[in-house]
Structures are given as structure tokens and as C-alpha cells.
Tab-separated table of C-alpha atoms in Angstrom:
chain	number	residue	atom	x	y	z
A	28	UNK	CA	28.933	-63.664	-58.995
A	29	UNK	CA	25.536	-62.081	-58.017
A	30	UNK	CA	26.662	-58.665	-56.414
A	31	UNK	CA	23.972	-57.090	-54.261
A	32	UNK	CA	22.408	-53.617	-55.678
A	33	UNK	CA	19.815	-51.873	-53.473
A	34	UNK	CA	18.307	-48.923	-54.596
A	35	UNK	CA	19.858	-45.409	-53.711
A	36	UNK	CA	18.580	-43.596	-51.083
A	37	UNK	CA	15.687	-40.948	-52.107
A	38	UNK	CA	15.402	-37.402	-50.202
A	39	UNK	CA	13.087	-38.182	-48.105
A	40	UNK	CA	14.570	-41.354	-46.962
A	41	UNK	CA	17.601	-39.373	-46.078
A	42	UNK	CA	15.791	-36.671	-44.609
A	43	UNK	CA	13.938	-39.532	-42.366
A	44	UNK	CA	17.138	-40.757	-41.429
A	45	UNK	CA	18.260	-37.474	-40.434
A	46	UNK	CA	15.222	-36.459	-38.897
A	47	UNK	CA	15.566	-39.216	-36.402
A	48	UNK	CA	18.776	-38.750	-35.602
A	49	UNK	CA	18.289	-35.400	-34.934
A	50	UNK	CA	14.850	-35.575	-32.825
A	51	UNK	CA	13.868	-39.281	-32.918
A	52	UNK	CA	14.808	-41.887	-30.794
A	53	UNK	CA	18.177	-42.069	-32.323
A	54	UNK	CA	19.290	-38.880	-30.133
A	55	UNK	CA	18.561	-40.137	-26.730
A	56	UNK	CA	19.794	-41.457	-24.318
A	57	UNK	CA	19.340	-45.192	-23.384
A	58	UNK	CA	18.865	-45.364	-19.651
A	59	UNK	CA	15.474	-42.864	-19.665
A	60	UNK	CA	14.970	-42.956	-23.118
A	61	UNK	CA	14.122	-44.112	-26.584
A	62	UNK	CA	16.326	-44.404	-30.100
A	63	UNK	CA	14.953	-44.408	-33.593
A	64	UNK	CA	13.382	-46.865	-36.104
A	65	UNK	CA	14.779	-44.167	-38.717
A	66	UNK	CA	12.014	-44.775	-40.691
A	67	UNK	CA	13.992	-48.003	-42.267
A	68	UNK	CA	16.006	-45.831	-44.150
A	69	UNK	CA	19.995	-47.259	-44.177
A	70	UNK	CA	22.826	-44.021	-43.992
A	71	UNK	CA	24.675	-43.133	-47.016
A	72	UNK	CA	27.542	-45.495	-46.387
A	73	UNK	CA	26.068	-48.451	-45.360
A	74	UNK	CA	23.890	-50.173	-47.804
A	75	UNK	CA	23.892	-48.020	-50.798
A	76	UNK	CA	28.032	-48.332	-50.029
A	77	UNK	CA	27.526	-52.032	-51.264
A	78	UNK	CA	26.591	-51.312	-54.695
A	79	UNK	CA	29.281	-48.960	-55.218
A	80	UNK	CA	32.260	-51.369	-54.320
A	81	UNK	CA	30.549	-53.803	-56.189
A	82	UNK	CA	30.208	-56.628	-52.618
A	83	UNK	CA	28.857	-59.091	-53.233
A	84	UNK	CA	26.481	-60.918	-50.600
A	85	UNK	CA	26.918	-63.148	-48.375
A	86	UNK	CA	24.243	-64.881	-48.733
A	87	UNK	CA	20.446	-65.467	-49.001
A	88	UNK	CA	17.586	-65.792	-47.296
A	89	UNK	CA	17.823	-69.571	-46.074
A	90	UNK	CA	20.614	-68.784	-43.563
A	91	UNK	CA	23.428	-66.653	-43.255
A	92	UNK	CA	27.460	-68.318	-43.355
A	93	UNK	CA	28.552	-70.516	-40.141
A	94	UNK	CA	32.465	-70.398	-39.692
A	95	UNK	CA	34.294	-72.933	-37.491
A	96	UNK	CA	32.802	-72.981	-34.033
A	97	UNK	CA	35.543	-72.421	-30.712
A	98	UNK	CA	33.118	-71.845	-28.257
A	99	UNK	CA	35.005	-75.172	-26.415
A	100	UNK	CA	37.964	-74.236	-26.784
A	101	UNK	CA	37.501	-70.184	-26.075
A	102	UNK	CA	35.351	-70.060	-23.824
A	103	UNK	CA	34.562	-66.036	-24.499
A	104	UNK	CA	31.610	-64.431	-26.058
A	105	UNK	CA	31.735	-60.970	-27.833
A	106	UNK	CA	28.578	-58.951	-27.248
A	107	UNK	CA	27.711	-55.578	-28.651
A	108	UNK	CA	25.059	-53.679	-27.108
A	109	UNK	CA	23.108	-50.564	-26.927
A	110	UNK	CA	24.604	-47.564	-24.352
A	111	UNK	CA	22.613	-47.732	-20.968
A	112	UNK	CA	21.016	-51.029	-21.421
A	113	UNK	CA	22.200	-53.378	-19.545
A	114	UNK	CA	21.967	-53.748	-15.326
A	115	UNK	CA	25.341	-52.269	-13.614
A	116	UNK	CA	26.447	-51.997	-10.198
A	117	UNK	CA	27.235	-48.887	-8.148
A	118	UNK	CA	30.657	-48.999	-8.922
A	119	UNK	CA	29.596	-48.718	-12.741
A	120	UNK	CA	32.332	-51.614	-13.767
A	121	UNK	CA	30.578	-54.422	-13.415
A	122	UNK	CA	27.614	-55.652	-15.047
A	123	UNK	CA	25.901	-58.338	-12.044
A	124	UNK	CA	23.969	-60.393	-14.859
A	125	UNK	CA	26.611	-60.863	-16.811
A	126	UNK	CA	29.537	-61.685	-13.880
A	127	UNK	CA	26.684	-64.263	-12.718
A	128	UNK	CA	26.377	-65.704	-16.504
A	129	UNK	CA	30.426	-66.184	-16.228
A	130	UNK	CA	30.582	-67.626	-12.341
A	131	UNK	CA	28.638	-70.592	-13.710
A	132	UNK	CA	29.306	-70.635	-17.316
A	133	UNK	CA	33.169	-70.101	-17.063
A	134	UNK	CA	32.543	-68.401	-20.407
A	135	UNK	CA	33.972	-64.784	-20.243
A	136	UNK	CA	31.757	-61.725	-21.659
A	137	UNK	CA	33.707	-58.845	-23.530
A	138	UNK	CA	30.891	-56.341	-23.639
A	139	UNK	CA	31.170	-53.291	-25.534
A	140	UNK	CA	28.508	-50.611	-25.877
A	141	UNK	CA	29.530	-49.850	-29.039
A	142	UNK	CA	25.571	-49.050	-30.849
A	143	UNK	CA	24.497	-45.699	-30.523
A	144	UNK	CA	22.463	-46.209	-33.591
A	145	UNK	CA	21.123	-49.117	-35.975
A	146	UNK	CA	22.624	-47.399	-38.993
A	147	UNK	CA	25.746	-45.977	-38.214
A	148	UNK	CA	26.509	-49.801	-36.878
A	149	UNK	CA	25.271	-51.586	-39.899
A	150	UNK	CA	28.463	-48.949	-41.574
A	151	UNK	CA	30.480	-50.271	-38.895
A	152	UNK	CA	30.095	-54.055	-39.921
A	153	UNK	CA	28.756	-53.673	-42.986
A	154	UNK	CA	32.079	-53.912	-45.444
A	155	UNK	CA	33.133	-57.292	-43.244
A	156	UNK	CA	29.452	-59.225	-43.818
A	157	UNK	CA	29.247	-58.286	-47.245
A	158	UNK	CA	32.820	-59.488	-47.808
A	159	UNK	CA	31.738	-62.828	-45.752
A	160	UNK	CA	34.459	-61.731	-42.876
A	161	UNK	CA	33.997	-62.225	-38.931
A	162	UNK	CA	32.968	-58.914	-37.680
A	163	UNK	CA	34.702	-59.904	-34.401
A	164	UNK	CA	30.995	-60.194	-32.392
A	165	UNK	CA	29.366	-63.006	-31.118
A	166	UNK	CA	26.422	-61.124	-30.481
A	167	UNK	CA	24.757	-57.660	-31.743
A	168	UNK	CA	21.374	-56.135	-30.364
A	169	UNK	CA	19.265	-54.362	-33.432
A	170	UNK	CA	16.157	-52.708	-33.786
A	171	UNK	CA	13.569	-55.135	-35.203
A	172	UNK	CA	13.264	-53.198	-39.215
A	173	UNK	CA	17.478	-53.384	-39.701
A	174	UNK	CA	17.355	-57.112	-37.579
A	175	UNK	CA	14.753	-58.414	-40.380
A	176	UNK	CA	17.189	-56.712	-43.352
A	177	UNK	CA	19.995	-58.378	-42.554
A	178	UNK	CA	18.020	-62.096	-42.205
A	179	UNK	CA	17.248	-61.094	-45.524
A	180	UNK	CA	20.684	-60.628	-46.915
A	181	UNK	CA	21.701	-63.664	-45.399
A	182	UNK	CA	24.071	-61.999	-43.158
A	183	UNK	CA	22.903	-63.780	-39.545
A	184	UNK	CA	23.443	-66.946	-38.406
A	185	UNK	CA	20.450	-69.592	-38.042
A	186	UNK	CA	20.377	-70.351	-34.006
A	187	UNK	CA	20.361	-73.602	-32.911
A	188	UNK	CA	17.321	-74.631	-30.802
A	189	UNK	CA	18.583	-77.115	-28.578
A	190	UNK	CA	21.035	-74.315	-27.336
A	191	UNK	CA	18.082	-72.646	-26.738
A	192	UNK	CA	15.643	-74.249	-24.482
A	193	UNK	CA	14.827	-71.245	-21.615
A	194	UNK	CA	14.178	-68.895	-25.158
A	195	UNK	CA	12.227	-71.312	-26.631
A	196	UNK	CA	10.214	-72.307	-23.938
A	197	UNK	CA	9.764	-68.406	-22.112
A	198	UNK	CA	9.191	-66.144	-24.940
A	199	UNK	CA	6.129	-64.183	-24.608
A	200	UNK	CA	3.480	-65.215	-27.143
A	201	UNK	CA	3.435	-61.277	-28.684
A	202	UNK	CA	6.904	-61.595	-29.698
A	203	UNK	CA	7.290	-65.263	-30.821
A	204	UNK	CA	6.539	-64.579	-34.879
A	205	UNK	CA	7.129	-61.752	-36.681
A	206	UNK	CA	6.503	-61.174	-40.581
A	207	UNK	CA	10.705	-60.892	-40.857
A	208	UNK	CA	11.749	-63.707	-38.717
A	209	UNK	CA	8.769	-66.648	-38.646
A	210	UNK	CA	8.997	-68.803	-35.904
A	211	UNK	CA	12.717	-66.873	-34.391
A	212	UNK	CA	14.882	-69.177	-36.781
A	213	UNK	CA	17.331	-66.397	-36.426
A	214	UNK	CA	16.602	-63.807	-33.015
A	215	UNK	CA	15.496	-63.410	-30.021
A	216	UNK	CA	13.915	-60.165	-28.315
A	217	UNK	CA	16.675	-58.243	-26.060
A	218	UNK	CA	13.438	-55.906	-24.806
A	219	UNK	CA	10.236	-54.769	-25.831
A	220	UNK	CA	9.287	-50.683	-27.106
A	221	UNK	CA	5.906	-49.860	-26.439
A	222	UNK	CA	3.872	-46.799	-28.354
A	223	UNK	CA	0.972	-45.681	-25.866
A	224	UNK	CA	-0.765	-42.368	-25.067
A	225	UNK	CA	0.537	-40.241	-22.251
A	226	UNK	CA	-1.665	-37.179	-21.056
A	227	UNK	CA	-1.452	-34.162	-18.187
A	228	UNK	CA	-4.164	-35.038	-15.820
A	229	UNK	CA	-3.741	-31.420	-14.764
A	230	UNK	CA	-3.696	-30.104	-18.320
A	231	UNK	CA	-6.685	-31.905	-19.527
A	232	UNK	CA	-8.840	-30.791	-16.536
A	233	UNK	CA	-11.398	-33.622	-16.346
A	234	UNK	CA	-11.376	-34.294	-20.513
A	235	UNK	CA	-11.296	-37.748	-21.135
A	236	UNK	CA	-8.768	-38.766	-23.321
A	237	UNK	CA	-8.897	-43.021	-24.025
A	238	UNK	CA	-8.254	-43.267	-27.775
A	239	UNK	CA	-6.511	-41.203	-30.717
A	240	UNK	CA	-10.215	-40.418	-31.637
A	241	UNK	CA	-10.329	-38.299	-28.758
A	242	UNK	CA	-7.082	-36.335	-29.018
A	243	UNK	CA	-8.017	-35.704	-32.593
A	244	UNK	CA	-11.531	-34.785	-33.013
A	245	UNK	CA	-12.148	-32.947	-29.448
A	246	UNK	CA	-12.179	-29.187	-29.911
A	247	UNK	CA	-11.750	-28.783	-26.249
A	248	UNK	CA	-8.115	-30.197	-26.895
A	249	UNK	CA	-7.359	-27.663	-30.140
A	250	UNK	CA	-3.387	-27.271	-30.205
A	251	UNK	CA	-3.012	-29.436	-27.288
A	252	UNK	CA	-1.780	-32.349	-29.057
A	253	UNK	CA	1.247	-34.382	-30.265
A	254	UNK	CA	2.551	-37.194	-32.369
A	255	UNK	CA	5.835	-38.419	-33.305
A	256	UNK	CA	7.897	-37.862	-36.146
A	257	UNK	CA	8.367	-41.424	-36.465
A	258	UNK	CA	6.279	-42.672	-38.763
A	259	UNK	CA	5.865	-46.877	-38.007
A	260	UNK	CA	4.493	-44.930	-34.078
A	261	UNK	CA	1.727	-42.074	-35.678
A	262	UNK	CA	0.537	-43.720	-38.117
A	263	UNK	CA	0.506	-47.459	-36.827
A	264	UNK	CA	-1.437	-45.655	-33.667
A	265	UNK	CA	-3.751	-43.972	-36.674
A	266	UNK	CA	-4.584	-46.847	-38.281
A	267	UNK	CA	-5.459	-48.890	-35.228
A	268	UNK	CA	-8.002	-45.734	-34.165
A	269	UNK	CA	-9.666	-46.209	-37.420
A	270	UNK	CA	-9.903	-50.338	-37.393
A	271	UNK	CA	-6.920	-51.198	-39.821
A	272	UNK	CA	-4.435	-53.915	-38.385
A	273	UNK	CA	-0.784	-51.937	-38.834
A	274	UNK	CA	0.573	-55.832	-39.655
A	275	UNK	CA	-1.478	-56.009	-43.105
A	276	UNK	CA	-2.534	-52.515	-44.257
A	277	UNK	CA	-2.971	-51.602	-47.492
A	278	UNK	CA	-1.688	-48.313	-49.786
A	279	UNK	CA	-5.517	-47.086	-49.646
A	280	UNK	CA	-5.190	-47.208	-46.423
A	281	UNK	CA	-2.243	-45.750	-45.281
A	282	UNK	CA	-3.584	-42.482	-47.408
A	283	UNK	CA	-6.817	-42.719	-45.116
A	284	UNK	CA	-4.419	-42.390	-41.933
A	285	UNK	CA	-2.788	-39.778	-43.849
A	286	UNK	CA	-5.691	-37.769	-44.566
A	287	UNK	CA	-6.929	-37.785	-41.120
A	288	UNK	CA	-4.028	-36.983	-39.246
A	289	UNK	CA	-3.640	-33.618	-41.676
A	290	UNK	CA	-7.243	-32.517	-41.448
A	291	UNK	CA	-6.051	-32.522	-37.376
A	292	UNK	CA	-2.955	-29.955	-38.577
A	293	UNK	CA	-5.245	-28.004	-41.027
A	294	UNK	CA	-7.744	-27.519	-38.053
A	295	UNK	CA	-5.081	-26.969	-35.627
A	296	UNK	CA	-5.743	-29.756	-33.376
A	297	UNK	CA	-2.187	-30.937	-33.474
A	298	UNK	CA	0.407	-28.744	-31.949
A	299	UNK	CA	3.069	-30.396	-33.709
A	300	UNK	CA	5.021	-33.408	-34.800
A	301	UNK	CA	8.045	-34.361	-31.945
A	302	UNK	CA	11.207	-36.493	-31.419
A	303	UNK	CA	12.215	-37.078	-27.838
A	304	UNK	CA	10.969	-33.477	-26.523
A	305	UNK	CA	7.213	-34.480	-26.486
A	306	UNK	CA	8.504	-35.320	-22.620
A	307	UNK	CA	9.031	-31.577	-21.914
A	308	UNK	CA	5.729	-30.495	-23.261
A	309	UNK	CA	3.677	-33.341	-21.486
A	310	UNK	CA	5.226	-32.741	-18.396
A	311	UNK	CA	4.914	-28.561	-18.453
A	312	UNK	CA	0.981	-29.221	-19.946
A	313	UNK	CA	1.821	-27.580	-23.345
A	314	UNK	CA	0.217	-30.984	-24.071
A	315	UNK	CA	-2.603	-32.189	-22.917
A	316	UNK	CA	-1.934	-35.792	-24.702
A	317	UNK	CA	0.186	-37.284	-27.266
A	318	UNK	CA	1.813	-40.077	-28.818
A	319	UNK	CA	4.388	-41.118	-26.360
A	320	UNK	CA	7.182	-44.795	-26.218
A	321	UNK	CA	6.422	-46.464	-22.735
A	322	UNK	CA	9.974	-45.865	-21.356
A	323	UNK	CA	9.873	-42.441	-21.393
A	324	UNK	CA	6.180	-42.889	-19.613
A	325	UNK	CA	7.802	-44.891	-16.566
A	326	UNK	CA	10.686	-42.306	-15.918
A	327	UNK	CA	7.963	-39.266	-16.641
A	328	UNK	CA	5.282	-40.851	-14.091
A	329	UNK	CA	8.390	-41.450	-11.461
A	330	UNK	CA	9.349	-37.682	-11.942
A	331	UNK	CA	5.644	-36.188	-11.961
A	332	UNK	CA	2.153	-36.998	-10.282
A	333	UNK	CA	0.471	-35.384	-13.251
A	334	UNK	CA	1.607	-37.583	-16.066
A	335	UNK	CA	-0.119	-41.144	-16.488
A	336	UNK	CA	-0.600	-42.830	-19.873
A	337	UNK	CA	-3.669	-44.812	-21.544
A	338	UNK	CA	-3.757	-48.040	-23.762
A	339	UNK	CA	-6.359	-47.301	-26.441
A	340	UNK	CA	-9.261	-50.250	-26.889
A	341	UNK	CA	-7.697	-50.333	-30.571
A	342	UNK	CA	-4.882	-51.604	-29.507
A	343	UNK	CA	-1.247	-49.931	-29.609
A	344	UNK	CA	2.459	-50.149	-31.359
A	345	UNK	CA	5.363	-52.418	-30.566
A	346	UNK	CA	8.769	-52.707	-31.695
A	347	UNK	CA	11.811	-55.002	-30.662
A	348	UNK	CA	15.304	-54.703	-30.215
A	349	UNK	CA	16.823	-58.213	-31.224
A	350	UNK	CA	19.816	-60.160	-30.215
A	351	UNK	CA	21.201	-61.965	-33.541
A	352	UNK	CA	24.680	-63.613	-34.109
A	353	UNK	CA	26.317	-62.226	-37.364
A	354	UNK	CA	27.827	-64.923	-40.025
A	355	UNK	CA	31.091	-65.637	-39.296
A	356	UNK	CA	31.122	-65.388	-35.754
A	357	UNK	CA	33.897	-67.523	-33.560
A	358	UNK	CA	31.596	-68.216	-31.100
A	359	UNK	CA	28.289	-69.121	-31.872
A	360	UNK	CA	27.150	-71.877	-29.329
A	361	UNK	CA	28.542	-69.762	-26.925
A	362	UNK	CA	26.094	-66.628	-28.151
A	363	UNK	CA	23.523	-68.724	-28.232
A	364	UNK	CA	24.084	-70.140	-24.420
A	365	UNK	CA	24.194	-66.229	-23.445
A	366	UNK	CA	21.126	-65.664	-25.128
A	367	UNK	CA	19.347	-68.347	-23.423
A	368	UNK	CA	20.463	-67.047	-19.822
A	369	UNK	CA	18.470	-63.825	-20.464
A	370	UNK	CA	15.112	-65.924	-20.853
A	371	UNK	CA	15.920	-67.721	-17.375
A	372	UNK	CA	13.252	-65.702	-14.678
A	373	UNK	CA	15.916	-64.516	-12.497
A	374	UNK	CA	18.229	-62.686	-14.925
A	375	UNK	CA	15.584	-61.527	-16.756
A	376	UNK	CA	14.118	-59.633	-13.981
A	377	UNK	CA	17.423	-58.367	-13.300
A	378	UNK	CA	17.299	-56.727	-16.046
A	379	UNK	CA	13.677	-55.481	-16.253
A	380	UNK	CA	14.730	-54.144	-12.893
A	381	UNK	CA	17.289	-51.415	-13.987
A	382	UNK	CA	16.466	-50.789	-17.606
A	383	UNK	CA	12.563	-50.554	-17.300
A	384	UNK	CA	11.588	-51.852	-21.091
A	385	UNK	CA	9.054	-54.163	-21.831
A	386	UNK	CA	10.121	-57.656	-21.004
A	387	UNK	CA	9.712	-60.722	-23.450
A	388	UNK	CA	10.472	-63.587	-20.583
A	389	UNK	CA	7.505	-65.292	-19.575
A	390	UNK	CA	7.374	-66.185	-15.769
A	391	UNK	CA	9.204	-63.431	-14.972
A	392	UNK	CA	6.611	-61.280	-12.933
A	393	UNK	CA	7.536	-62.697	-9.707
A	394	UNK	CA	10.889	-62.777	-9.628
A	395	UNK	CA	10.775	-59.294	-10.553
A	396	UNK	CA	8.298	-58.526	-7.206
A	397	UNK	CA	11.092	-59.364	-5.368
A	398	UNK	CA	13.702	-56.673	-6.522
A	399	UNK	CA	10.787	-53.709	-7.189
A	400	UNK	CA	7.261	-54.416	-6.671
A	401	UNK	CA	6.257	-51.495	-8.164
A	402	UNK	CA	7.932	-52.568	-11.315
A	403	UNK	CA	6.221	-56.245	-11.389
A	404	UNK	CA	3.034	-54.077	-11.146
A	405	UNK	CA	3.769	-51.786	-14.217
A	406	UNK	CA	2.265	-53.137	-17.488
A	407	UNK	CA	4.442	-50.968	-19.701
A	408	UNK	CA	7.279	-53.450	-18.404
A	409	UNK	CA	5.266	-56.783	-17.689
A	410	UNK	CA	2.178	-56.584	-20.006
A	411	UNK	CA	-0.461	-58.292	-18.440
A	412	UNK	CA	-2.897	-60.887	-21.171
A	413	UNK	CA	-5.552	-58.569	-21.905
A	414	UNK	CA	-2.336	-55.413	-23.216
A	415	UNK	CA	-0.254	-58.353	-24.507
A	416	UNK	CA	-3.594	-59.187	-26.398
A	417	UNK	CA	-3.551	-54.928	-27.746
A	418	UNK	CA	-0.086	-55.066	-29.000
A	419	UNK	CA	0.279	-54.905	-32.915
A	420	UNK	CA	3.897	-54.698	-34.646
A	421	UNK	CA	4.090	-52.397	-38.051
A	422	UNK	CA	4.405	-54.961	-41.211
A	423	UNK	CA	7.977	-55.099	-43.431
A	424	UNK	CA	7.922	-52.632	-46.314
A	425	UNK	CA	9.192	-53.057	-50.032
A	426	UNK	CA	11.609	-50.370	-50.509
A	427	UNK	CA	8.828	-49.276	-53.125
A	428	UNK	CA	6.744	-48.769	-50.288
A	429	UNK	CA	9.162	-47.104	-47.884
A	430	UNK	CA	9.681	-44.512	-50.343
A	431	UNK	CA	6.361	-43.459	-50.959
A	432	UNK	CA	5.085	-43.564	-47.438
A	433	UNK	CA	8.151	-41.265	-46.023
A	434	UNK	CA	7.397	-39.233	-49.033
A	435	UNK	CA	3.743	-38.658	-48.045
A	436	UNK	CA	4.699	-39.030	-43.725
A	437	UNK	CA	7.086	-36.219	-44.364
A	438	UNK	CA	4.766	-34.310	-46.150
A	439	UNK	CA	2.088	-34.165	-43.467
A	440	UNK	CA	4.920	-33.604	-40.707
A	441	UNK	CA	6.265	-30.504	-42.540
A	442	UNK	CA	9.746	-32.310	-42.386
């Protein structure tokens, strides 16, 4: 039998990983903040686990492994989520979306917030797909890099379209085909992350600040400025700045983004390389501007007149977290029938309402109007066509590639 080998994690994967976890967006919190990417490097554990128990995979590419179906006969679905992303009542027990989706449905929703991060999940149900057992969810909600790893080990269920209709029919056109799932065969957006520029009106005392050209070649701004540690957000923001489309870049040019993001630490126009705490040094003015993921932007502009953010002409980063159903799951028509609810206007804007991420739903805008104007009106949670138009998603690497660019990322970072 074929038994699935990946390659061992190098030192600077690991060090990515940790990185993130440490300062990324894998150590915040969901409500006013954003988790890792972690660099698309797996934990010791999870993948490289695989190799060493000799699993084999479940499957391949075509499709992941369907068990027998009880959605009609148990009517329950099994949803794993993200902490703090989700709408809840005052009483923090209930979840309204979700006691709505069972009033009509009759289906029941066991929902556990139970990720914290994509790879210590993946260990959590890692030994069960490999050994082609039910996991015991319906649904899980991964980041778009770990989403597109598992469609490649075969590991997720291919959805059904006709349980699908609202999804189908109300995904936004930015989301609708990405390089690791063509066409959605296998997921649907849970939310949008978007990578803008935030800036300190009061800190950058009438400099203009529009692009990534200006916070890196205006002495006026000299160690004033910051960019993330993760790497997909700098240097897919890099590359746009400098005319290179993040989805097809090549290894000549990922060194070019390289070599002009250190000649900004050489010179001392970057103040340094953050996770999460970027928001304390935009909001004190210990940076004028910097690299900066759209939810923290809409809690940061609620909390202070001074911070405001700027989508760059060139365009700017997005990332998805991704609702998949894992092989083997009971209760698969049901999944999919909770999926499709969230791409109905009305729960959708639910949603948008409390959490504040970018929505996929089409249509949704004025529904939302009607629960918080203010958030209808905010592009960093309904895009408008001409910033749907500037979104750009960072293409799959080879694990080759992965290696060398963390190597080189980590480098320049001083990681």
C-alpha cells in the first residue's frame, strides 16, 4: 500500500511555525483579532507524524472517502470552529444563527470551539484521516494554505452542489476559484482576512502614505515603519508595490521583494518586523504606517480617531478561512445544508454583524444596514467592486519552495 511520506520539517519551517504562534496571528484572540498562516509549515506531530507510523493515505486528489450518510435519520450536525467567531447572545449560551438554522431545519448543531490553531488541529484529527476513520465532525473551519493540503491528501469530502444552491449562487466573485480548490469542488469561505495599510494620521503629520512605495522609500518616515512576520502578508504586499501578481510569481522574483524590503532594514526605514503588537505601536504613533490584517483595523479605528487604513492602487492580500467536511463524516448532507444557510443574506449579515471579517455572501450589504449601518458602510467587511477588484490571494507552494522562501523571509526578519 502507498504510505504517505512528506518531507521533515527544516529549521526554519519550525522556527516559522513557532514564530507565529508566538507573535503571529496564531496568538490572538478571535473576537478583535487575527491567527496565523504559520507560514504553511505543519507542527512536529502532525504531518511529519505520518511518515513515522508508516499511515497510509486516505486518499488522492480526486476526492476524499464518503461513509454512509444519516443526515435523515440524525438529524445533528457536528461543527468545529474557531474561538470568538461566531454571533452569540448576551447570555453567551446561545449562538442566534445557529438556534434559527435548527427552528427551521429541525437539525440540531453541536458546536464546539475546539481550533485555536490550524496545526495543532490537523494533530488533533490527523491520526483518524490518515487511518480513513470519522473524526466525529461534520464540519471544520481552516485557514485557506492547511484547507488546500488536506484536498490534496484526499482527506475532504467532495460537496454536493445541489445541497448547495444559496453558496453557489452568493459567493463573491474574489473568492469563487482558488489555485487549491478550482471551482469550490470541496469548500466554501467561512470569512474573508484582509492585508491593508494602517497609518497614525497624527504620527505622520500631513505625509502621505498610499502605497508600500511610500512607507519604504520616504526618509521623512525613517524607523517609523512596520511589516509582519508573516511572510504570504510582507511580501505578497511587496510584490504587488513592485507590479508582480502574488498568485504567479516567480523565484527571481520573490528575491527582488527580498532585496528591497532589506535595503529598507539596512537603511533603517523599517522599525521592525511584528506579530499581533503592530496594534500597540500604530495606535501610540511609534508607527507612522505598517502592514496591518483588516480586523484589527475595524476594532483599532472604533478605539482611536487617529488610526485609519489605505488600500494601495497595487492592490492588497487576502486569505480565507474555509468550511470543509472531513472524509468519513456521519453527516454530510446535513454539513452541507448548514453551509448553505450561511450564504442566505440574512444569516450572513448576522454574522458580519458581530465578528467584523470580510464577508464572502453576495447581497448581503443591505441586510447588514439594518443591524449596523456603519458596518454595511465599511469596505474591510463588505468590499465594494472597485477593492474586490484589488484583492490578490498568495499562490500554493511546493514544499521545495516553502523551504527556501522561509529560509530567505527569516533571514531578512532576523527571526
Amino acid at each position: 500500500m502507498e504510505q504517505y511520506e512528506p518531507e521533515p520539517l527544516t529549521p526554519v519551517q519550525l522556527s516559522a511555525m513557532r514564530r507565529s504562534l508566538r507573535s503571529g496571528r496564531a496568538a490572538l484572540n478571535r473576537r478583535s483579532l487575527l491567527r496565523a498562516s504559520a507560514g504553511g509549515a505543519l507542527a512536529a506531530g502532525g504531518l511529519g507524524a505520518l511518515s513515522a507510523c508508516g499511515i497510509p493515505a486516505a486518499g488522492k486528489t480526486e476526492g476524499g472517502t464518503s461513509a454512509e450518510d444519516h443526515s435523515k435519520d440524525e438529524k445533528e450536525v457536528n461543527f468545529s470552529n474557531w474561538t470568538e467567531y461566531i454571533d452569540i447572545d448576551e447570555s453567551e449560551k446561545h449562538h442566534p444563527t445557529l438556534d434559527a438554522f435548527t427552528k427551521r431545519t429541525g437539525i440540531k448543531v453541536k458546536y464546539t470551539e475546539d481550533i485555536n490553531d490550524n496545526n495543532e488541529f490537523f494533530g488533533k484529527i490527523q491520526p483518524q484521516l490518515a487511518a480513513g476513520q470519522d473524526t466525529g465532525r461534520d464540519l471544520i473551519v481552516l485557514t485557506d494554505w492547511l484547507a488546500g493540503r488536506l484536498i490534496r491528501l484526499g482527506w475532504v469530502q467532495k460537496l454536493d452542489p445541489a445541497n448547495l444552491p444559496h453558496a453557489y449562487a452568493n459567493l463573491s466573485s474574489q473568492f469563487r476559484s482558488p489555485d487549491w480548490d478550482p471551482g469550490r469542488a470541496y469548500s466554501y469561505p467561512w470569512q474573508g482576512i484582509s492585508t491593508v495599510i494602517a497609518y497614525n494620521k497624527k504620527a505622520l503629520d500631513g505625509i502621505e502614505v498610499t502605497s508600500v512605495s511610500d512607507m519604504l522609500d520616504n526618509p521623512r518616515l525613517k524607523g517609523r515603519i512596520g511589516f509582519l512576520t508573516e511572510m504570504r502578508d510582507s511580501i505578497g504586499m511587496t510584490l504587488l508595490d513592485m507590479g508582480k501578481d502574488p498568485a504567479k510569481f516567480t523565484d527571481d522574483d520573490y528575491d527582488a521583494a527580498i532585496a528591497r524590503l532589506q535595503k529598507a532594514v539596512d537603511q533603517g526605514q523599517i522599525r521592525r518586523f511584528t506579530g499581533n503588537d503592530y496594534t500597540s505601536d500604530i495606535t501610540s504613533g511609534d508607527f507612522a504606517a505598517c502592514i496591518a490584517w483588516a480586523g484589527d483595523v475595524v476594532q483599532l479605528k472604533a478605539d482611536s480617531p487617529d488610526v485609519d487604513f489605505v488600500i494601495p492602487d497595487s492592490g492588497y492580500m487576502t486569505s480565507t478561512d474555509n468550511m470543509l467536511i472531513p472524509n468519513k463524516a456521519r453527516h454530510k448532507t446535513n454539513a452541507e445544508r448548514l453551509m448553505d444557510y450561511y450564504y442566505e443574506p440574512e444569516p450572513a449579515a448576522e454574522l458580519a454583524a458581530y465578528i467584523n471579517y470580510v464577508c464572502p455572501v453576495d447581497g448581503v450589504k443591505p441586510y447588514l444596514a439594518k443591524i449596523d449601518e456603519s458596518a454595511a458602510d465599511n469596505p474591510l467587511i463588505i468590499p465594494d467592486r472597485e477593492m474586490a477588484a484589488k484583492s490578490h490571494a498568495f499562490r500554493s507552494l511546493s514544499s521545495k519552495e516553502e523551504t527556501a522562501y522561509e529560509e530567505k523571509f527569516a533571514k531578512l526578519t532576523g527571526a
